[in-house]
Coordinates of C-alpha atoms in Angstrom, one line a residue:
Chain A
M2 CA -5.6 -2.7 8.7
K3 CA -3.7 0.7 8.4
A4 CA -0.4 -1.2 8.7
A5 CA -0.9 -3.9 6.3
V6 CA -1.4 -1.3 3.5
E7 CA 1.9 0.8 4.8
A8 CA 4.0 -2.6 4.9
A9 CA 2.4 -3.1 1.4
A10 CA 3.7 0.2 0.4
R11 CA 7.1 -0.6 1.8
F12 CA 7.7 -3.1 0.0
G13 CA 6.4 -1.8 -3.4
Y14 CA 4.2 -4.9 -3.5
R15 CA 0.4 -5.2 -4.9
Q16 CA -2.3 -4.4 -2.0
H17 CA -4.5 -7.6 -4.1
M18 CA -1.7 -9.8 -3.7
N19 CA -1.9 -10.0 -0.4
M20 CA -4.8 -11.7 -0.4
L21 CA -4.3 -13.0 2.9
A22 CA -4.0 -9.4 4.9
P23 CA -5.6 -9.4 7.9
D24 CA -8.9 -8.8 8.3
S25 CA -9.7 -6.4 10.6
G26 CA -13.2 -6.5 10.0
Q27 CA -13.3 -9.9 11.3
A28 CA -15.8 -9.9 15.2
E29 CA -13.3 -11.2 17.9
A30 CA -15.9 -12.3 19.1
G31 CA -16.6 -16.3 18.4
L32 CA -13.0 -17.0 17.7
L33 CA -11.0 -18.9 19.9
R34 CA -7.5 -17.8 21.2
P35 CA -4.8 -19.4 22.3
A36 CA -3.8 -18.5 25.7
R37 CA -1.5 -15.4 26.1
P38 CA 0.9 -15.8 29.4
S39 CA 0.7 -11.7 30.2
P40 CA -0.9 -8.7 28.6
Q41 CA 2.9 -7.0 28.6
P42 CA 5.0 -8.5 25.9
V43 CA 6.9 -12.1 26.9
I44 CA 11.3 -11.5 26.2
I45 CA 13.2 -13.8 25.6
A46 CA 16.7 -13.3 25.8
A47 CA 20.1 -15.6 26.2
S48 CA 21.1 -14.5 29.7
H49 CA 23.9 -15.5 31.3
C50 CA 22.9 -13.4 34.5
W51 CA 21.3 -15.0 37.5
R52 CA 19.1 -12.8 38.5
D53 CA 17.9 -12.7 34.9
R54 CA 17.6 -16.5 34.9
A55 CA 16.3 -17.0 38.0
A56 CA 13.0 -14.6 37.4
A57 CA 12.5 -16.9 33.9
A58 CA 12.5 -20.3 36.7
V59 CA 10.0 -18.3 38.7
Q60 CA 7.4 -17.3 35.5
D61 CA 8.6 -21.4 35.0
L62 CA 6.4 -22.2 38.6
R63 CA 3.4 -19.8 38.4
E64 CA 3.1 -20.9 34.6
S65 CA 2.8 -24.2 35.7
L66 CA 0.5 -23.4 38.5
R67 CA -1.6 -21.2 35.8
L68 CA -1.8 -24.3 34.2
W69 CA -3.2 -26.3 37.2
P70 CA -5.8 -27.6 35.1
L71 CA -3.4 -29.4 32.4
V72 CA -1.4 -31.1 35.1
W73 CA -4.4 -32.7 36.9
T74 CA -6.2 -33.3 33.5
L75 CA -2.6 -35.1 32.4
S76 CA -2.1 -37.1 35.2
L77 CA -5.7 -38.3 35.6
F78 CA -5.5 -39.8 32.2
D79 CA -2.5 -40.9 32.6
I80 CA -3.7 -43.6 35.5
R81 CA -6.6 -43.9 33.2
L82 CA -4.7 -44.7 29.8
R83 CA -2.7 -48.0 32.1
Y84 CA -5.8 -49.4 33.1
R85 CA -7.6 -49.0 29.7
G86 CA -9.8 -52.3 28.8
S87 CA -8.9 -53.9 32.6
L88 CA -11.8 -55.2 34.0
L89 CA -10.8 -53.8 37.8
G90 CA -9.3 -50.8 36.6
P91 CA -6.7 -48.2 38.4
F92 CA -7.8 -50.8 41.3
W93 CA -5.7 -53.2 40.1
L94 CA -3.2 -50.9 42.3
T95 CA -5.0 -51.8 45.3
L96 CA -5.3 -55.1 44.7
S97 CA -1.6 -56.1 44.2
T98 CA -0.6 -54.0 46.9
A99 CA -2.9 -55.5 48.8
V100 CA -2.0 -59.0 47.9
M101 CA 1.9 -57.8 48.3
I102 CA 1.7 -56.4 51.6
G103 CA -0.3 -60.1 53.1
A104 CA 2.1 -62.3 51.8
I105 CA 5.2 -60.1 52.7
G106 CA 3.4 -59.6 56.0
F107 CA 2.6 -63.1 57.4
V108 CA 5.8 -64.7 55.8
Y109 CA 8.3 -61.6 57.3
S110 CA 6.5 -61.6 60.9
R111 CA 7.6 -65.0 61.3
L112 CA 11.1 -65.0 59.9
F113 CA 11.4 -61.6 62.1
H114 CA 9.8 -63.3 65.1
Q115 CA 7.6 -60.4 65.2
D116 CA 4.4 -60.2 66.3
V117 CA 2.1 -59.7 63.0
A118 CA -0.2 -57.3 64.6
A119 CA 2.4 -55.4 65.4
Y120 CA 4.3 -55.6 62.3
L121 CA 1.7 -55.8 59.4
P122 CA 0.0 -52.1 59.9
F123 CA 4.2 -50.8 60.5
L124 CA 4.8 -52.7 57.1
A125 CA 1.7 -51.4 55.5
I126 CA 2.8 -48.1 55.8
S127 CA 5.9 -48.5 55.0
L128 CA 5.5 -50.3 52.1
V129 CA 2.6 -48.2 50.4
L130 CA 5.2 -44.9 51.2
W131 CA 8.5 -46.4 49.9
N132 CA 6.7 -47.2 46.6
F133 CA 5.8 -43.4 46.4
I134 CA 9.5 -42.4 46.7
N135 CA 10.6 -45.2 44.6
V136 CA 8.2 -44.7 41.9
I137 CA 8.7 -40.3 42.4
T138 CA 12.6 -41.2 41.0
A139 CA 12.1 -43.6 38.5
E140 CA 9.4 -41.5 36.6
G141 CA 11.1 -38.2 37.9
A142 CA 14.3 -39.5 35.9
T143 CA 12.2 -39.8 32.4
C144 CA 10.0 -37.0 33.4
F145 CA 10.8 -34.4 30.1
S146 CA 12.8 -37.0 27.9
T147 CA 9.0 -39.2 27.8
S148 CA 7.8 -35.7 27.1
A149 CA 9.7 -35.1 24.4
D150 CA 6.8 -34.8 21.6
M151 CA 4.8 -32.3 24.3
I152 CA 8.2 -30.4 24.9
R153 CA 9.0 -29.7 21.2
A154 CA 5.4 -28.9 20.1
Q155 CA 4.9 -25.9 21.6
R156 CA 6.2 -23.6 24.4
M157 CA 4.5 -24.7 28.1
A158 CA 6.3 -24.2 31.3
H159 CA 9.1 -27.1 31.7
T160 CA 7.5 -27.7 35.4
V161 CA 4.3 -29.2 33.9
H162 CA 6.3 -32.3 33.2
P163 CA 7.7 -33.2 36.8
A164 CA 4.2 -31.7 38.7
R165 CA 2.5 -34.1 36.5
V166 CA 4.9 -37.0 37.7
V167 CA 3.7 -36.0 41.5
V168 CA -0.4 -36.0 40.7
R169 CA -0.1 -38.8 38.9
N170 CA 1.6 -40.8 42.1
L171 CA 0.0 -38.7 44.7
L172 CA -3.4 -40.4 42.3
V173 CA -1.9 -43.9 42.9
L174 CA -1.0 -43.6 46.5
A175 CA -4.4 -42.8 47.1
H176 CA -5.7 -45.9 45.7
N177 CA -2.8 -47.5 48.0
L178 CA -4.7 -45.7 51.2
A179 CA -7.4 -48.3 51.0
V180 CA -4.5 -51.4 52.1
I181 CA -3.5 -49.4 54.8
V182 CA -7.2 -48.2 55.9
V183 CA -7.8 -52.5 56.2
V184 CA -5.3 -53.0 58.1
F185 CA -5.6 -50.7 60.6
L186 CA -8.9 -51.6 60.4
I187 CA -8.5 -55.3 61.5
Y188 CA -5.2 -54.3 63.7
P189 CA -5.6 -50.9 65.4
S190 CA -3.5 -48.9 66.0
H191 CA -3.7 -46.0 69.5
L192 CA -3.8 -43.3 67.4
T193 CA -2.8 -39.7 69.9
W194 CA -2.5 -35.9 68.9
S195 CA 0.6 -36.3 66.8
V196 CA -1.4 -37.7 64.0
L197 CA -1.7 -33.9 63.5
S198 CA 1.6 -33.8 62.3
E199 CA 1.0 -35.4 59.6
V200 CA -0.1 -32.1 57.4
P201 CA 3.0 -30.9 57.2
A202 CA 4.5 -34.4 57.3
L203 CA 2.7 -34.9 54.1
A204 CA 2.6 -31.2 52.2
L205 CA 6.7 -31.8 52.8
W206 CA 6.4 -34.7 50.8
V207 CA 4.7 -33.0 48.0
L208 CA 7.4 -30.5 47.8
D209 CA 9.9 -33.2 48.0
A210 CA 8.6 -35.1 45.7
F211 CA 8.2 -32.6 43.0
A212 CA 12.4 -31.1 43.9
A213 CA 13.3 -34.7 43.3
A214 CA 11.2 -35.1 40.1
L215 CA 12.5 -31.7 38.6
L216 CA 15.8 -32.5 39.9
L217 CA 16.2 -36.2 38.5
G218 CA 14.1 -35.5 35.3
M219 CA 17.0 -32.4 33.9
V220 CA 19.8 -34.5 34.8
G221 CA 17.8 -37.1 33.3
A222 CA 17.2 -36.0 30.5
R223 CA 20.7 -34.4 29.9
Y224 CA 22.8 -37.5 30.7
R225 CA 20.4 -40.8 30.0
D226 CA 22.4 -43.1 32.2
V227 CA 21.0 -41.5 35.6
P228 CA 17.7 -43.4 35.0
P229 CA 19.3 -46.7 35.5
I230 CA 22.0 -45.4 38.0
V231 CA 19.1 -44.0 40.3
A232 CA 16.9 -47.2 40.3
S233 CA 20.0 -49.2 41.5
I234 CA 20.5 -46.8 44.3
M235 CA 17.0 -46.9 45.0
Q236 CA 17.4 -50.7 45.2
I237 CA 20.1 -50.5 47.6
A238 CA 18.4 -47.9 49.9
F239 CA 15.0 -49.6 50.1
Y240 CA 17.0 -52.6 51.9
I241 CA 19.1 -51.0 54.0
T242 CA 15.9 -48.1 55.3
P243 CA 14.2 -49.7 58.2
I244 CA 11.1 -50.6 55.5
M245 CA 10.8 -54.7 55.8
W246 CA 12.6 -54.0 59.1
S247 CA 12.1 -51.7 62.2
P248 CA 14.7 -49.6 63.8
A249 CA 13.9 -51.6 67.2
M250 CA 15.8 -54.6 66.1
L251 CA 19.2 -52.9 65.6
V252 CA 18.7 -52.2 69.4
H253 CA 21.4 -55.1 70.4
R254 CA 23.6 -53.9 67.3
G255 CA 26.4 -51.9 67.9
L256 CA 25.6 -47.8 68.0
G257 CA 27.4 -47.8 64.1
L258 CA 25.1 -48.9 62.7
S259 CA 21.8 -47.3 63.8
V260 CA 23.4 -44.0 63.2
A261 CA 24.2 -45.1 59.6
L262 CA 20.7 -46.6 58.6
I263 CA 19.0 -44.1 61.2
D264 CA 20.1 -40.6 62.4
M265 CA 22.1 -40.0 58.7
N266 CA 19.7 -41.9 56.7
P267 CA 17.8 -38.7 54.8
F268 CA 14.7 -41.4 53.7
F269 CA 13.8 -42.8 57.3
G270 CA 13.6 -39.1 58.5
L271 CA 11.1 -38.8 55.7
L272 CA 9.5 -42.2 56.3
Q273 CA 9.2 -41.5 60.1
I274 CA 7.8 -38.2 60.1
V275 CA 4.7 -39.9 58.7
R276 CA 4.8 -43.6 59.7
G277 CA 5.4 -42.5 63.5
P278 CA 1.8 -41.0 64.2
L279 CA 0.6 -43.4 62.1
L280 CA 2.0 -46.0 64.7
G281 CA 0.5 -44.1 67.5
L282 CA 4.1 -42.8 68.4
P283 CA 5.1 -39.0 69.2
V284 CA 6.3 -36.7 66.8
D285 CA 10.3 -37.9 66.4
V286 CA 11.6 -34.4 67.1
S287 CA 14.9 -35.6 65.5
A288 CA 13.4 -37.5 62.7
W289 CA 12.0 -34.1 61.9
I290 CA 15.3 -32.5 61.9
N291 CA 17.0 -35.2 59.4
A292 CA 13.7 -34.7 57.3
L293 CA 14.1 -31.3 57.1
C294 CA 17.5 -31.5 56.5
A295 CA 17.1 -33.5 53.5
S296 CA 14.4 -31.3 52.1
A297 CA 16.3 -27.8 52.3
V298 CA 19.4 -29.4 50.6
L299 CA 17.0 -31.2 47.9
V300 CA 15.2 -27.9 47.2
V301 CA 18.1 -25.8 47.2
A302 CA 19.8 -28.4 45.1
A303 CA 16.4 -28.1 42.5
F304 CA 15.7 -24.7 42.2
L305 CA 19.4 -24.2 41.2
L306 CA 20.5 -26.2 38.6
F307 CA 16.4 -25.5 37.1
V308 CA 17.7 -22.0 37.0
R309 CA 20.7 -22.6 35.1
A310 CA 19.3 -25.4 33.0
R311 CA 16.1 -24.4 32.0
P312 CA 16.7 -23.2 28.9
R313 CA 18.8 -25.9 28.1
I314 CA 15.7 -29.1 28.8
P315 CA 14.5 -28.5 25.2
Y316 CA 18.3 -28.8 23.4
W317 CA 18.2 -32.6 25.8
V318 CA 15.0 -34.4 25.5
Chain B
M26 CA -1.1 -4.6 17.7
A27 CA 1.4 -7.7 17.7
K28 CA 4.6 -7.7 17.2
L29 CA 7.5 -9.8 17.0
L30 CA 10.7 -8.4 17.7
V31 CA 13.9 -11.3 16.3
E32 CA 17.8 -9.3 17.5
N33 CA 20.9 -11.3 16.6
V34 CA 19.2 -14.3 17.7
S35 CA 21.7 -17.1 17.5
V36 CA 21.1 -21.2 18.1
A37 CA 23.7 -23.5 18.6
F38 CA 23.2 -27.5 18.9
P39 CA 25.4 -29.5 21.6
L40 CA 26.1 -32.9 19.5
Y41 CA 25.8 -35.1 22.5
H42 CA 26.1 -38.1 20.7
G43 CA 26.6 -41.9 21.9
E44 CA 29.7 -41.4 24.2
S45 CA 29.9 -37.7 24.6
R46 CA 26.9 -38.2 26.3
S47 CA 27.4 -40.1 28.4
L48 CA 28.1 -39.7 32.6
K49 CA 31.4 -41.5 32.2
K50 CA 32.8 -39.5 30.1
T51 CA 32.6 -36.1 31.7
V52 CA 33.5 -38.5 34.5
F53 CA 36.3 -39.7 33.7
A54 CA 37.4 -35.6 31.7
A55 CA 36.7 -34.0 35.4
A56 CA 38.9 -37.1 37.3
S57 CA 41.5 -36.3 34.6
G58 CA 41.2 -32.0 34.6
R59 CA 40.0 -32.5 30.8
M60 CA 36.5 -30.6 32.1
G61 CA 36.9 -27.2 30.4
Q62 CA 38.7 -28.7 27.6
D63 CA 36.3 -30.9 27.0
A64 CA 33.7 -28.5 27.4
K65 CA 35.1 -25.8 25.0
H66 CA 35.4 -28.4 22.3
R67 CA 32.3 -29.7 22.5
L68 CA 30.6 -29.8 18.8
T69 CA 27.9 -27.7 18.1
V70 CA 26.0 -27.4 15.1
E71 CA 24.9 -23.5 14.8
A72 CA 21.7 -24.1 13.5
L73 CA 20.9 -19.8 13.2
R74 CA 23.6 -16.9 13.5
N75 CA 22.6 -13.3 14.1
V76 CA 19.0 -13.4 12.8
S77 CA 16.9 -9.9 13.1
F78 CA 14.3 -8.9 12.3
T79 CA 10.8 -7.5 13.5
L80 CA 7.0 -7.5 12.7
N81 CA 4.5 -6.0 13.0
T82 CA 0.3 -5.9 12.3
G83 CA 0.2 -7.4 8.5
D84 CA 3.0 -8.4 7.8
R85 CA 3.1 -11.5 6.1
L86 CA 6.4 -13.2 5.9
G87 CA 7.5 -16.0 4.5
F88 CA 10.8 -18.6 4.8
I89 CA 12.7 -19.6 1.8
G90 CA 15.5 -21.6 1.5
S91 CA 17.3 -25.3 1.1
N92 CA 17.0 -28.1 3.9
G93 CA 18.7 -27.4 6.7
A94 CA 19.0 -23.7 6.4
G95 CA 17.2 -23.0 9.9
K96 CA 13.8 -21.9 8.6
T97 CA 11.9 -25.3 11.3
T98 CA 14.6 -23.9 13.9
L99 CA 14.1 -20.5 13.3
L100 CA 10.1 -21.4 13.3
R101 CA 10.5 -22.9 16.7
T102 CA 12.7 -20.7 18.4
M103 CA 10.2 -17.6 17.1
A104 CA 7.4 -20.2 18.8
G105 CA 10.0 -20.3 22.5
I106 CA 10.3 -23.8 22.3
Y107 CA 14.4 -23.4 21.7
E108 CA 15.9 -20.1 23.9
P109 CA 18.6 -18.6 21.9
A110 CA 21.9 -18.8 22.9
A111 CA 22.8 -15.7 21.9
G112 CA 20.5 -12.1 21.5
R113 CA 16.5 -11.8 22.1
M114 CA 13.1 -11.8 21.0
V115 CA 10.3 -9.6 22.4
I116 CA 6.7 -11.6 21.1
D117 CA 4.1 -8.9 22.0
G118 CA 1.2 -11.3 20.9
A119 CA -0.9 -14.5 21.5
V120 CA 1.4 -16.9 19.3
T121 CA 0.2 -20.9 18.0
A122 CA 3.4 -22.4 16.7
L123 CA 1.8 -25.1 13.8
L124 CA 5.2 -27.1 13.5
D125 CA 4.7 -30.6 12.9
P126 CA 1.1 -32.6 12.2
G127 CA 1.4 -34.5 15.8
Q128 CA 1.9 -31.3 17.6
G129 CA 2.4 -32.9 20.5
M130 CA -1.3 -35.0 20.5
N131 CA -1.4 -38.5 22.9
F132 CA -1.7 -40.9 20.4
E133 CA -2.9 -42.9 22.7
L134 CA -5.5 -40.7 24.1
T135 CA -9.3 -40.8 22.1
G136 CA -9.5 -37.9 19.9
N137 CA -12.1 -36.0 22.6
E138 CA -9.0 -36.1 25.1
N139 CA -6.1 -34.9 22.7
I140 CA -9.3 -31.4 21.7
R141 CA -10.2 -31.1 25.9
M142 CA -5.3 -31.3 26.3
R143 CA -5.1 -28.6 23.6
A144 CA -8.3 -26.5 25.2
L145 CA -6.1 -26.9 28.9
F146 CA -3.0 -25.9 27.9
N147 CA -5.0 -23.0 26.8
G148 CA -6.5 -22.2 29.3
Y149 CA -10.1 -22.4 28.4
T150 CA -13.1 -22.5 30.5
D151 CA -15.7 -25.4 30.2
A152 CA -17.7 -23.2 28.1
Q153 CA -14.8 -22.8 25.5
I154 CA -13.8 -26.1 25.0
K155 CA -17.3 -26.7 24.3
I156 CA -17.0 -24.7 21.3
L157 CA -13.9 -26.3 20.4
Q158 CA -14.9 -29.6 21.2
E159 CA -17.7 -29.0 19.1
D160 CA -15.9 -27.4 16.2
V161 CA -13.2 -29.8 16.0
A162 CA -16.0 -32.4 15.5
Q163 CA -18.0 -31.1 13.0
F164 CA -15.8 -29.6 10.3
S165 CA -13.1 -33.1 11.2
E166 CA -16.5 -35.3 10.4
L167 CA -14.9 -37.5 12.5
G168 CA -18.0 -38.1 14.6
D169 CA -17.8 -41.5 16.9
F170 CA -14.5 -42.2 16.0
L171 CA -13.5 -38.9 18.4
S172 CA -14.1 -41.5 21.6
L173 CA -11.2 -43.7 20.1
P174 CA -8.0 -43.9 20.2
V175 CA -6.0 -41.8 18.1
R176 CA -3.7 -44.7 17.4
T177 CA -7.0 -46.6 15.7
Y178 CA -7.6 -43.1 12.7
S179 CA -6.1 -44.1 9.4
S180 CA -3.5 -41.8 8.6
G181 CA -5.9 -39.1 6.4
M182 CA -8.6 -39.6 9.9
I183 CA -5.2 -38.3 12.1
V184 CA -4.1 -35.5 9.6
R185 CA -8.1 -34.3 9.7
L186 CA -8.3 -33.8 13.5
G187 CA -4.6 -32.5 13.6
F188 CA -6.0 -29.8 11.2
A189 CA -9.2 -29.5 12.2
L190 CA -7.8 -28.6 15.7
A191 CA -4.9 -26.8 14.7
T192 CA -7.1 -24.2 12.7
A193 CA -10.3 -24.0 15.0
I194 CA -8.1 -21.5 17.1
H195 CA -6.9 -17.9 16.2
P196 CA -3.8 -17.0 17.4
Q197 CA -3.1 -13.3 16.4
I198 CA 0.6 -14.9 15.3
L199 CA 1.2 -17.7 13.0
L200 CA 3.9 -19.5 13.5
M201 CA 3.5 -22.4 10.2
D202 CA 5.4 -25.3 8.6
E203 CA 4.2 -26.3 5.5
W204 CA 3.0 -29.5 6.1
I205 CA -0.5 -27.9 7.0
L206 CA -0.7 -27.7 3.5
A207 CA -0.3 -30.7 2.4
G208 CA -3.2 -33.1 2.8
D209 CA -5.5 -35.6 0.7
A210 CA -7.4 -34.1 -2.3
A211 CA -11.0 -34.4 -0.8
F212 CA -10.5 -33.1 2.0
L213 CA -8.2 -29.8 1.1
G214 CA -10.6 -27.6 -1.4
K215 CA -12.7 -27.7 2.2
A216 CA -10.2 -27.2 4.9
R217 CA -8.4 -24.4 2.4
E218 CA -11.4 -22.1 3.2
R219 CA -10.6 -22.6 7.1
L220 CA -7.1 -22.4 6.5
E221 CA -7.5 -18.8 4.8
T222 CA -10.4 -17.9 7.7
M223 CA -7.2 -18.4 10.1
V224 CA -4.8 -16.9 8.1
G225 CA -6.3 -13.8 7.4
S226 CA -7.5 -13.9 11.2
A227 CA -3.9 -14.0 12.8
E228 CA -2.1 -10.5 13.1
I229 CA 1.5 -11.5 11.8
L230 CA 1.4 -15.0 9.9
V231 CA 4.8 -16.7 9.1
L232 CA 5.2 -19.7 6.8
S233 CA 7.5 -21.9 5.5
S234 CA 7.5 -23.2 2.7
H235 CA 8.9 -24.7 -0.6
N236 CA 5.7 -23.7 -2.5
A237 CA 6.5 -20.8 -4.6
A238 CA 3.4 -19.8 -5.6
I239 CA 1.9 -20.4 -1.9
L240 CA 4.6 -17.8 -0.7
M241 CA 3.7 -15.3 -3.4
Q242 CA -0.2 -15.2 -2.8
W243 CA 0.2 -15.1 0.7
C244 CA 3.5 -13.4 2.0
N245 CA 4.3 -9.8 1.5
R246 CA 7.9 -10.2 2.7
L247 CA 10.1 -12.7 2.3
I248 CA 13.2 -13.9 4.0
W249 CA 15.9 -16.1 2.1
M250 CA 17.9 -17.9 4.4
D251 CA 21.1 -19.4 4.0
A252 CA 23.3 -22.5 6.3
G253 CA 21.7 -19.8 9.2
R254 CA 21.9 -16.5 8.0
V255 CA 19.6 -14.0 6.7
H256 CA 20.3 -14.0 3.4
A257 CA 18.1 -11.4 1.6
D258 CA 15.3 -9.9 2.9
G259 CA 12.2 -8.3 0.6
T260 CA 9.3 -8.8 -1.1
P261 CA 8.0 -12.2 -2.9
E262 CA 9.0 -11.3 -6.0
E263 CA 12.4 -10.0 -6.0
I264 CA 13.7 -12.6 -3.3
L265 CA 11.9 -15.6 -5.8
S266 CA 13.3 -14.4 -8.6
A267 CA 17.1 -14.4 -7.5
Y268 CA 16.3 -18.0 -6.0
L269 CA 14.5 -19.5 -8.7
P270 CA 15.3 -20.6 -11.7
P271 CA 13.8 -18.3 -14.3
D272 CA 11.5 -20.9 -15.5
Q273 CA 10.2 -21.8 -12.4
F274 CA 10.0 -18.7 -11.6
K275 CA 7.3 -17.7 -14.3
Q276 CA 5.8 -20.9 -13.2
A277 CA 5.1 -20.1 -10.1
K278 CA 4.0 -16.5 -10.9
M279 CA 1.1 -17.4 -13.0
A280 CA -0.1 -20.3 -10.7
A281 CA -0.3 -17.3 -8.1
E282 CA -1.9 -14.8 -10.3
H283 CA -4.0 -17.8 -11.5
A284 CA -5.1 -18.9 -7.7
M285 CA -6.1 -15.3 -7.3
R286 CA -8.4 -14.5 -9.8
A287 CA -10.3 -17.9 -9.0
A288 CA -10.6 -16.2 -5.3

């Protein structure tokens, strides 16, 4: 109150005119206060120093973690909205995946002269995983531009948007797991202890998905041609990566093809570390090396670009 | 104690229209070695230039100026949405920015879901979410409509929901654009009281408006923005007497005093 009087005196303004001066007598209790990120003052400065920018980027990530309930609810509502008013709801996800895998599985096992019992589990896992990768890149590339209203309405951690894409698609993945479970019940696989490597493999997938959505989201917000380019690259990647066909089918071909499509293909590494153990194969060290190298490049690139571009995102969307 | 410091802040919007935004142009420019030149000659709109001021608890600041003078951009910058291209800001206090009626609401979601979203954004506990939901439901009088998607609402109902939600949360630093002062007449009487309670409980108010009577009534300091710069800074009477034609100033003053007496 004192400050208000001082301010009024400073500007030579009649006190009674300022009818809406802060009312210090008003009890704090009962009033809903907005979020305050930290008890310290927030400093927003235009800085070209990498250290300041990196600190701001890390702060953004930390803020997203704090907003975890918001990310979760946004993702849940996204799924619910997509199927609002439909009879089966999100189980359409499960059903359409089941129909696709069933149809392709039986046709292609004939085409490729494969045994259905071996081919169908392989195909089910591959397609479900690829679907996740594909949607992460497609939705990631537009994660900031589709949230333009939210970004312009209030200051919010920017990493909330790619995190929302990842969590939403993890929920979709969870629905699709039902199909894999059913396929495995029909055509059981001989699981070994290597299945324990699924835990770090899935953790790596979540990290990579977040980094990919963040990276593509920033580039896609700045350059609007990027989302369709990403979509067509992923289309090509789908055909040249062992998803519909297994690496074993390449055995009779030249070594060059196998090196290019398998050893040098980051998608193969990522798929194999999750797919292999589920099919009863031992831990594939070369696939892990491939996946870890690709992930390191992706995560570092995403972080560096985020450090650089974070303040510009609201100007781009 | 809340405090808001704005120091030599400049904001420029790059113009990425049509071609200049596309990857094609950048790739070709890079290939022909014209990238640097392109970056230098990139068109920008200088929305704010070297804006400085300090606000302390008790300050009620109004922005005035013609359309495009940078009032809304300055509010968005103070809210931390646009980070400045130069200069710095220190914000000490919990901020709420009421910049447009949509306020980032998702019109596909129901009223209740939107309320929940806002609460989660503010990091509320379940108990606080319940308080917020009850408060908004009671004030907006939307009743069962709150469980329908917002897109099914009439425009008046959207304003009521937006207003009830915006005024349920009491920030220390309140940044408002003038949309919140507009509304249908029947709702306005009730709305006004609630708005004044929120404004009264804020330690710092920043308001952008074309309504001189409101500015005189609510503010104890005015900044006249022109072409992205602070043109003048002073008491509402000083600034408005310079900004408005004499007859309009007299009218506004009478309206403000009348409103004061009524309150």
